[in-house]
Amino acid sequence: MEAPPEPRQRLLEAGLELFARQGIGATGIEQILERAGVAKMTLYKHFGSKEGLAEAVLEDYGLRVRRALFEGIERARDPRAALLSVFESAGRLVAAPDWRGCLFARAALEFGPPEDPLHRIASAHQALLAERLTDLARSAGVAQPAPLVQSLLCLFDGLLLRAHVLSDPALARCARDSAAALLDAAGAKRR
């Protein structure tokens, strides 16, 4: 028999589920504690506060999202295919039954000032994606990767939002095809 997750992990999972469904600000500590099956002191011991939990949830969420995106990149046969794999991986994310939209977008909207810790975590995630895509674009022979990467990230973010709002994971194919056109226009080479 498998051991139940540790209290810290249960808090992270409860926070992710509730924050994604209701929003961070609208989710109460008591809801999180009830969902995780832990006492209030356990939350304070591991995270210090609800805000500390929210920060940890966003960090953990970012690792999961990047892992999902980067696994496709690692399997790709060349840099161009790796860039397109990001949209295929995003398609799998938005098709998951528990997909409730991008938690980074939600956090950035709820906690707007750039100096807010949650906004900074969302921004850091975007920077990591941009860095990885920029490296791939350079490897694909794109002379000026920055404008291409900004366009790809806008397309990516649009996919996450539209697939959620319209409940249509098939939009990932449209986004991938659009990304392929952008790569062709930027001179991305196949190897």
PDB file of C-alpha atoms in Angstrom:
ATOM      1  CA  MET A   1       0.000   0.000   0.000  1.00  0.00           C
ATOM      2  CA  GLU A   2       1.331   3.434  -0.957  1.00  0.00           C
ATOM      3  CA  ALA A   3       1.933   5.906   1.852  1.00  0.00           C
ATOM      4  CA  PRO A   4      -0.179   9.073   1.724  1.00  0.00           C
ATOM      5  CA  PRO A   5       1.622  12.257   0.685  1.00  0.00           C
ATOM      6  CA  GLU A   6       3.377  14.213   3.399  1.00  0.00           C
ATOM      7  CA  PRO A   7       1.488  17.202   4.859  1.00  0.00           C
ATOM      8  CA  ARG A   8       3.627  19.712   2.925  1.00  0.00           C
ATOM      9  CA  GLN A   9       2.802  17.991  -0.370  1.00  0.00           C
ATOM     10  CA  ARG A  10      -0.891  17.770   0.539  1.00  0.00           C
ATOM     11  CA  LEU A  11      -0.900  21.527   1.191  1.00  0.00           C
ATOM     12  CA  LEU A  12       0.762  22.190  -2.177  1.00  0.00           C
ATOM     13  CA  GLU A  13      -1.751  19.993  -3.988  1.00  0.00           C
ATOM     14  CA  ALA A  14      -4.730  21.519  -2.166  1.00  0.00           C
ATOM     15  CA  GLY A  15      -3.416  25.014  -2.836  1.00  0.00           C
ATOM     16  CA  LEU A  16      -2.902  24.292  -6.532  1.00  0.00           C
ATOM     17  CA  GLU A  17      -6.364  22.812  -6.944  1.00  0.00           C
ATOM     18  CA  LEU A  18      -8.163  25.579  -5.072  1.00  0.00           C
ATOM     19  CA  PHE A  19      -6.103  28.492  -6.418  1.00  0.00           C
ATOM     20  CA  ALA A  20      -6.600  27.262  -9.990  1.00  0.00           C
ATOM     21  CA  ARG A  21     -10.335  26.824  -9.509  1.00  0.00           C
ATOM     22  CA  GLN A  22     -11.197  29.858  -7.368  1.00  0.00           C
ATOM     23  CA  GLY A  23      -8.253  32.226  -7.523  1.00  0.00           C
ATOM     24  CA  ILE A  24      -5.622  32.843  -4.894  1.00  0.00           C
ATOM     25  CA  GLY A  25      -7.307  35.784  -3.183  1.00  0.00           C
ATOM     26  CA  ALA A  26     -10.716  34.100  -3.075  1.00  0.00           C
ATOM     27  CA  THR A  27      -9.394  30.918  -1.484  1.00  0.00           C
ATOM     28  CA  GLY A  28      -9.503  30.883   2.299  1.00  0.00           C
ATOM     29  CA  ILE A  29      -7.004  29.227   4.594  1.00  0.00           C
ATOM     30  CA  GLU A  30      -9.727  27.072   6.127  1.00  0.00           C
ATOM     31  CA  GLN A  31     -10.603  25.666   2.688  1.00  0.00           C
ATOM     32  CA  ILE A  32      -6.978  24.780   2.072  1.00  0.00           C
ATOM     33  CA  LEU A  33      -6.602  23.160   5.493  1.00  0.00           C
ATOM     34  CA  GLU A  34      -9.781  21.142   5.061  1.00  0.00           C
ATOM     35  CA  ARG A  35      -8.810  19.984   1.559  1.00  0.00           C
ATOM     36  CA  ALA A  36      -5.283  19.041   2.683  1.00  0.00           C
ATOM     37  CA  GLY A  37      -6.468  17.451   5.925  1.00  0.00           C
ATOM     38  CA  VAL A  38      -3.941  19.298   8.070  1.00  0.00           C
ATOM     39  CA  ALA A  39      -3.963  21.685  11.019  1.00  0.00           C
ATOM     40  CA  LYS A  40      -3.319  25.409  10.712  1.00  0.00           C
ATOM     41  CA  MET A  41       0.024  25.061  12.497  1.00  0.00           C
ATOM     42  CA  THR A  42       1.178  22.673   9.778  1.00  0.00           C
ATOM     43  CA  LEU A  43       0.598  25.333   7.140  1.00  0.00           C
ATOM     44  CA  TYR A  44       2.478  27.902   9.227  1.00  0.00           C
ATOM     45  CA  LYS A  45       5.308  25.452   9.938  1.00  0.00           C
ATOM     46  CA  HIS A  46       5.908  24.709   6.254  1.00  0.00           C
ATOM     47  CA  PHE A  47       5.015  28.011   4.578  1.00  0.00           C
ATOM     48  CA  GLY A  48       4.628  30.715   7.225  1.00  0.00           C
ATOM     49  CA  SER A  49       1.393  32.063   5.732  1.00  0.00           C
ATOM     50  CA  LYS A  50      -1.138  31.642   2.952  1.00  0.00           C
ATOM     51  CA  GLU A  51       1.042  33.955   0.852  1.00  0.00           C
ATOM     52  CA  GLY A  52       4.030  31.702   1.493  1.00  0.00           C
ATOM     53  CA  LEU A  53       1.964  28.721   0.382  1.00  0.00           C
ATOM     54  CA  ALA A  54       0.862  30.590  -2.751  1.00  0.00           C
ATOM     55  CA  GLU A  55       4.490  31.349  -3.593  1.00  0.00           C
ATOM     56  CA  ALA A  56       5.458  27.692  -3.114  1.00  0.00           C
ATOM     57  CA  VAL A  57       2.477  26.535  -5.190  1.00  0.00           C
ATOM     58  CA  LEU A  58       3.485  28.848  -8.052  1.00  0.00           C
ATOM     59  CA  GLU A  59       7.109  27.681  -7.895  1.00  0.00           C
ATOM     60  CA  ASP A  60       5.999  24.032  -7.928  1.00  0.00           C
ATOM     61  CA  TYR A  61       3.489  24.724 -10.714  1.00  0.00           C
ATOM     62  CA  GLY A  62       6.242  26.362 -12.773  1.00  0.00           C
ATOM     63  CA  LEU A  63       8.471  23.320 -12.377  1.00  0.00           C
ATOM     64  CA  ARG A  64       5.646  21.044 -13.518  1.00  0.00           C
ATOM     65  CA  VAL A  65       4.768  23.197 -16.523  1.00  0.00           C
ATOM     66  CA  ARG A  66       8.386  23.604 -17.615  1.00  0.00           C
ATOM     67  CA  ARG A  67       9.005  19.877 -17.154  1.00  0.00           C
ATOM     68  CA  ALA A  68       6.034  19.126 -19.397  1.00  0.00           C
ATOM     69  CA  LEU A  69       7.182  21.636 -22.013  1.00  0.00           C
ATOM     70  CA  PHE A  70      10.859  20.743 -21.893  1.00  0.00           C
ATOM     71  CA  GLU A  71      10.282  16.973 -22.163  1.00  0.00           C
ATOM     72  CA  GLY A  72       8.998  17.525 -25.690  1.00  0.00           C
ATOM     73  CA  ILE A  73      11.951  19.768 -26.448  1.00  0.00           C
ATOM     74  CA  GLU A  74      14.402  17.073 -25.353  1.00  0.00           C
ATOM     75  CA  ARG A  75      12.778  14.460 -27.603  1.00  0.00           C
ATOM     76  CA  ALA A  76      12.711  16.690 -30.699  1.00  0.00           C
ATOM     77  CA  ARG A  77      14.960  15.824 -33.628  1.00  0.00           C
ATOM     78  CA  ASP A  78      16.112  19.410 -34.284  1.00  0.00           C
ATOM     79  CA  PRO A  79      15.724  22.945 -32.830  1.00  0.00           C
ATOM     80  CA  ARG A  80      12.807  23.854 -35.131  1.00  0.00           C
ATOM     81  CA  ALA A  81      10.918  20.723 -34.100  1.00  0.00           C
ATOM     82  CA  ALA A  82      11.781  21.500 -30.473  1.00  0.00           C
ATOM     83  CA  LEU A  83      10.202  24.950 -30.774  1.00  0.00           C
ATOM     84  CA  LEU A  84       7.055  23.407 -32.261  1.00  0.00           C
ATOM     85  CA  SER A  85       6.974  20.741 -29.553  1.00  0.00           C
ATOM     86  CA  VAL A  86       6.200  23.481 -27.016  1.00  0.00           C
ATOM     87  CA  PHE A  87       2.780  23.887 -28.648  1.00  0.00           C
ATOM     88  CA  GLU A  88       2.198  20.142 -28.746  1.00  0.00           C
ATOM     89  CA  SER A  89       3.054  19.909 -25.035  1.00  0.00           C
ATOM     90  CA  ALA A  90       0.764  22.868 -24.315  1.00  0.00           C
ATOM     91  CA  GLY A  91      -1.988  21.021 -26.147  1.00  0.00           C
ATOM     92  CA  ARG A  92      -1.609  18.109 -23.724  1.00  0.00           C
ATOM     93  CA  LEU A  93      -1.679  20.497 -20.755  1.00  0.00           C
ATOM     94  CA  VAL A  94      -4.909  22.198 -21.819  1.00  0.00           C
ATOM     95  CA  ALA A  95      -6.542  18.866 -22.690  1.00  0.00           C
ATOM     96  CA  ALA A  96      -6.040  17.542 -19.152  1.00  0.00           C
ATOM     97  CA  PRO A  97      -9.328  17.220 -17.246  1.00  0.00           C
ATOM     98  CA  ASP A  98      -7.987  19.281 -14.332  1.00  0.00           C
ATOM     99  CA  TRP A  99      -6.813  22.208 -16.511  1.00  0.00           C
ATOM    100  CA  ARG A 100      -8.227  25.450 -15.116  1.00  0.00           C
ATOM    101  CA  GLY A 101      -6.168  27.942 -17.086  1.00  0.00           C
ATOM    102  CA  CYS A 102      -2.683  29.241 -16.482  1.00  0.00           C
ATOM    103  CA  LEU A 103      -2.048  29.854 -12.799  1.00  0.00           C
ATOM    104  CA  PHE A 104       0.711  32.335 -13.684  1.00  0.00           C
ATOM    105  CA  ALA A 105      -1.719  34.475 -15.671  1.00  0.00           C
ATOM    106  CA  ARG A 106      -4.191  34.331 -12.805  1.00  0.00           C
ATOM    107  CA  ALA A 107      -1.544  35.326 -10.262  1.00  0.00           C
ATOM    108  CA  ALA A 108      -0.211  38.163 -12.421  1.00  0.00           C
ATOM    109  CA  LEU A 109      -3.738  39.529 -12.830  1.00  0.00           C
ATOM    110  CA  GLU A 110      -4.674  39.147  -9.170  1.00  0.00           C
ATOM    111  CA  PHE A 111      -1.388  40.523  -7.872  1.00  0.00           C
ATOM    112  CA  GLY A 112      -0.650  43.185 -10.442  1.00  0.00           C
ATOM    113  CA  PRO A 113       2.245  45.235  -9.111  1.00  0.00           C
ATOM    114  CA  PRO A 114       5.487  43.854 -10.587  1.00  0.00           C
ATOM    115  CA  GLU A 115       7.132  43.958  -7.163  1.00  0.00           C
ATOM    116  CA  ASP A 116       4.550  41.556  -5.685  1.00  0.00           C
ATOM    117  CA  PRO A 117       6.235  38.177  -4.964  1.00  0.00           C
ATOM    118  CA  LEU A 118       3.598  36.239  -6.911  1.00  0.00           C
ATOM    119  CA  HIS A 119       3.934  38.554  -9.896  1.00  0.00           C
ATOM    120  CA  ARG A 120       7.735  38.148  -9.733  1.00  0.00           C
ATOM    121  CA  ILE A 121       7.413  34.347  -9.782  1.00  0.00           C
ATOM    122  CA  ALA A 122       5.147  34.514 -12.843  1.00  0.00           C
ATOM    123  CA  SER A 123       7.580  36.898 -14.526  1.00  0.00           C
ATOM    124  CA  ALA A 124      10.550  34.649 -13.738  1.00  0.00           C
ATOM    125  CA  HIS A 125       8.714  31.705 -15.325  1.00  0.00           C
ATOM    126  CA  GLN A 126       8.166  33.752 -18.486  1.00  0.00           C
ATOM    127  CA  ALA A 127      11.856  34.702 -18.518  1.00  0.00           C
ATOM    128  CA  LEU A 128      12.915  31.036 -18.252  1.00  0.00           C
ATOM    129  CA  LEU A 129      10.661  30.095 -21.161  1.00  0.00           C
ATOM    130  CA  ALA A 130      11.947  32.997 -23.232  1.00  0.00           C
ATOM    131  CA  GLU A 131      15.553  32.041 -22.516  1.00  0.00           C
ATOM    132  CA  ARG A 132      15.009  28.419 -23.549  1.00  0.00           C
ATOM    133  CA  LEU A 133      13.113  29.391 -26.716  1.00  0.00           C
ATOM    134  CA  THR A 134      15.767  31.978 -27.599  1.00  0.00           C
ATOM    135  CA  ASP A 135      18.502  29.340 -27.364  1.00  0.00           C
ATOM    136  CA  LEU A 136      16.482  27.035 -29.607  1.00  0.00           C
ATOM    137  CA  ALA A 137      15.769  29.795 -32.122  1.00  0.00           C
ATOM    138  CA  ARG A 138      19.503  30.589 -32.333  1.00  0.00           C
ATOM    139  CA  SER A 139      20.236  26.886 -32.816  1.00  0.00           C
ATOM    140  CA  ALA A 140      17.653  26.842 -35.605  1.00  0.00           C
ATOM    141  CA  GLY A 141      19.596  29.590 -37.370  1.00  0.00           C
ATOM    142  CA  VAL A 142      17.251  32.495 -36.657  1.00  0.00           C
ATOM    143  CA  ALA A 143      19.326  35.662 -37.060  1.00  0.00           C
ATOM    144  CA  GLN A 144      17.222  37.782 -34.702  1.00  0.00           C
ATOM    145  CA  PRO A 145      15.539  35.435 -32.223  1.00  0.00           C
ATOM    146  CA  ALA A 146      14.109  38.040 -29.800  1.00  0.00           C
ATOM    147  CA  PRO A 147      11.171  39.205 -31.969  1.00  0.00           C
ATOM    148  CA  LEU A 148      10.373  35.611 -32.958  1.00  0.00           C
ATOM    149  CA  VAL A 149      10.416  34.430 -29.335  1.00  0.00           C
ATOM    150  CA  GLN A 150       8.124  37.283 -28.262  1.00  0.00           C
ATOM    151  CA  SER A 151       5.676  36.290 -31.017  1.00  0.00           C
ATOM    152  CA  LEU A 152       5.871  32.613 -30.052  1.00  0.00           C
ATOM    153  CA  LEU A 153       5.228  33.422 -26.389  1.00  0.00           C
ATOM    154  CA  CYS A 154       2.251  35.614 -27.287  1.00  0.00           C
ATOM    155  CA  LEU A 155       0.895  32.734 -29.349  1.00  0.00           C
ATOM    156  CA  PHE A 156       1.590  30.308 -26.500  1.00  0.00           C
ATOM    157  CA  ASP A 157      -0.115  32.501 -23.884  1.00  0.00           C
ATOM    158  CA  GLY A 158      -3.048  33.038 -26.245  1.00  0.00           C
ATOM    159  CA  LEU A 159      -3.378  29.282 -26.662  1.00  0.00           C
ATOM    160  CA  LEU A 160      -3.501  28.741 -22.895  1.00  0.00           C
ATOM    161  CA  LEU A 161      -6.211  31.369 -22.504  1.00  0.00           C
ATOM    162  CA  ARG A 162      -8.348  30.500 -25.551  1.00  0.00           C
ATOM    163  CA  ALA A 163      -8.216  26.751 -24.902  1.00  0.00           C
ATOM    164  CA  HIS A 164      -9.416  27.394 -21.366  1.00  0.00           C
ATOM    165  CA  VAL A 165     -12.127  29.925 -22.189  1.00  0.00           C
ATOM    166  CA  LEU A 166     -13.432  27.992 -25.184  1.00  0.00           C
ATOM    167  CA  SER A 167     -12.792  24.520 -23.694  1.00  0.00           C
ATOM    168  CA  ASP A 168     -11.151  23.570 -26.970  1.00  0.00           C
ATOM    169  CA  PRO A 169      -7.791  21.812 -26.747  1.00  0.00           C
ATOM    170  CA  ALA A 170      -7.860  21.445 -30.557  1.00  0.00           C
ATOM    171  CA  LEU A 171      -6.683  25.059 -30.684  1.00  0.00           C
ATOM    172  CA  ALA A 172      -3.201  23.706 -29.930  1.00  0.00           C
ATOM    173  CA  ARG A 173      -2.959  22.458 -33.525  1.00  0.00           C
ATOM    174  CA  CYS A 174      -3.873  25.914 -34.824  1.00  0.00           C
ATOM    175  CA  ALA A 175      -1.264  27.513 -32.560  1.00  0.00           C
ATOM    176  CA  ARG A 176       1.363  24.993 -33.675  1.00  0.00           C
ATOM    177  CA  ASP A 177       0.622  25.702 -37.335  1.00  0.00           C
ATOM    178  CA  SER A 178       0.866  29.438 -36.679  1.00  0.00           C
ATOM    179  CA  ALA A 179       4.171  28.902 -34.880  1.00  0.00           C
ATOM    180  CA  ALA A 180       5.463  26.927 -37.872  1.00  0.00           C
ATOM    181  CA  ALA A 181       4.586  29.839 -40.157  1.00  0.00           C
ATOM    182  CA  LEU A 182       6.429  32.243 -37.841  1.00  0.00           C
ATOM    183  CA  LEU A 183       9.468  29.971 -37.818  1.00  0.00           C
ATOM    184  CA  ASP A 184       9.472  29.751 -41.607  1.00  0.00           C
ATOM    185  CA  ALA A 185       9.188  33.525 -41.916  1.00  0.00           C
ATOM    186  CA  ALA A 186      12.107  33.953 -39.478  1.00  0.00           C
ATOM    187  CA  GLY A 187      14.270  31.538 -41.454  1.00  0.00           C
ATOM    188  CA  ALA A 188      14.362  28.702 -38.911  1.00  0.00           C
ATOM    189  CA  LYS A 189      16.152  25.773 -40.484  1.00  0.00           C
ATOM    190  CA  ARG A 190      15.407  22.091 -40.196  1.00  0.00           C
ATOM    191  CA  ARG A 191      18.387  19.860 -39.491  1.00  0.00           C
TER     192      ARG A 191
END
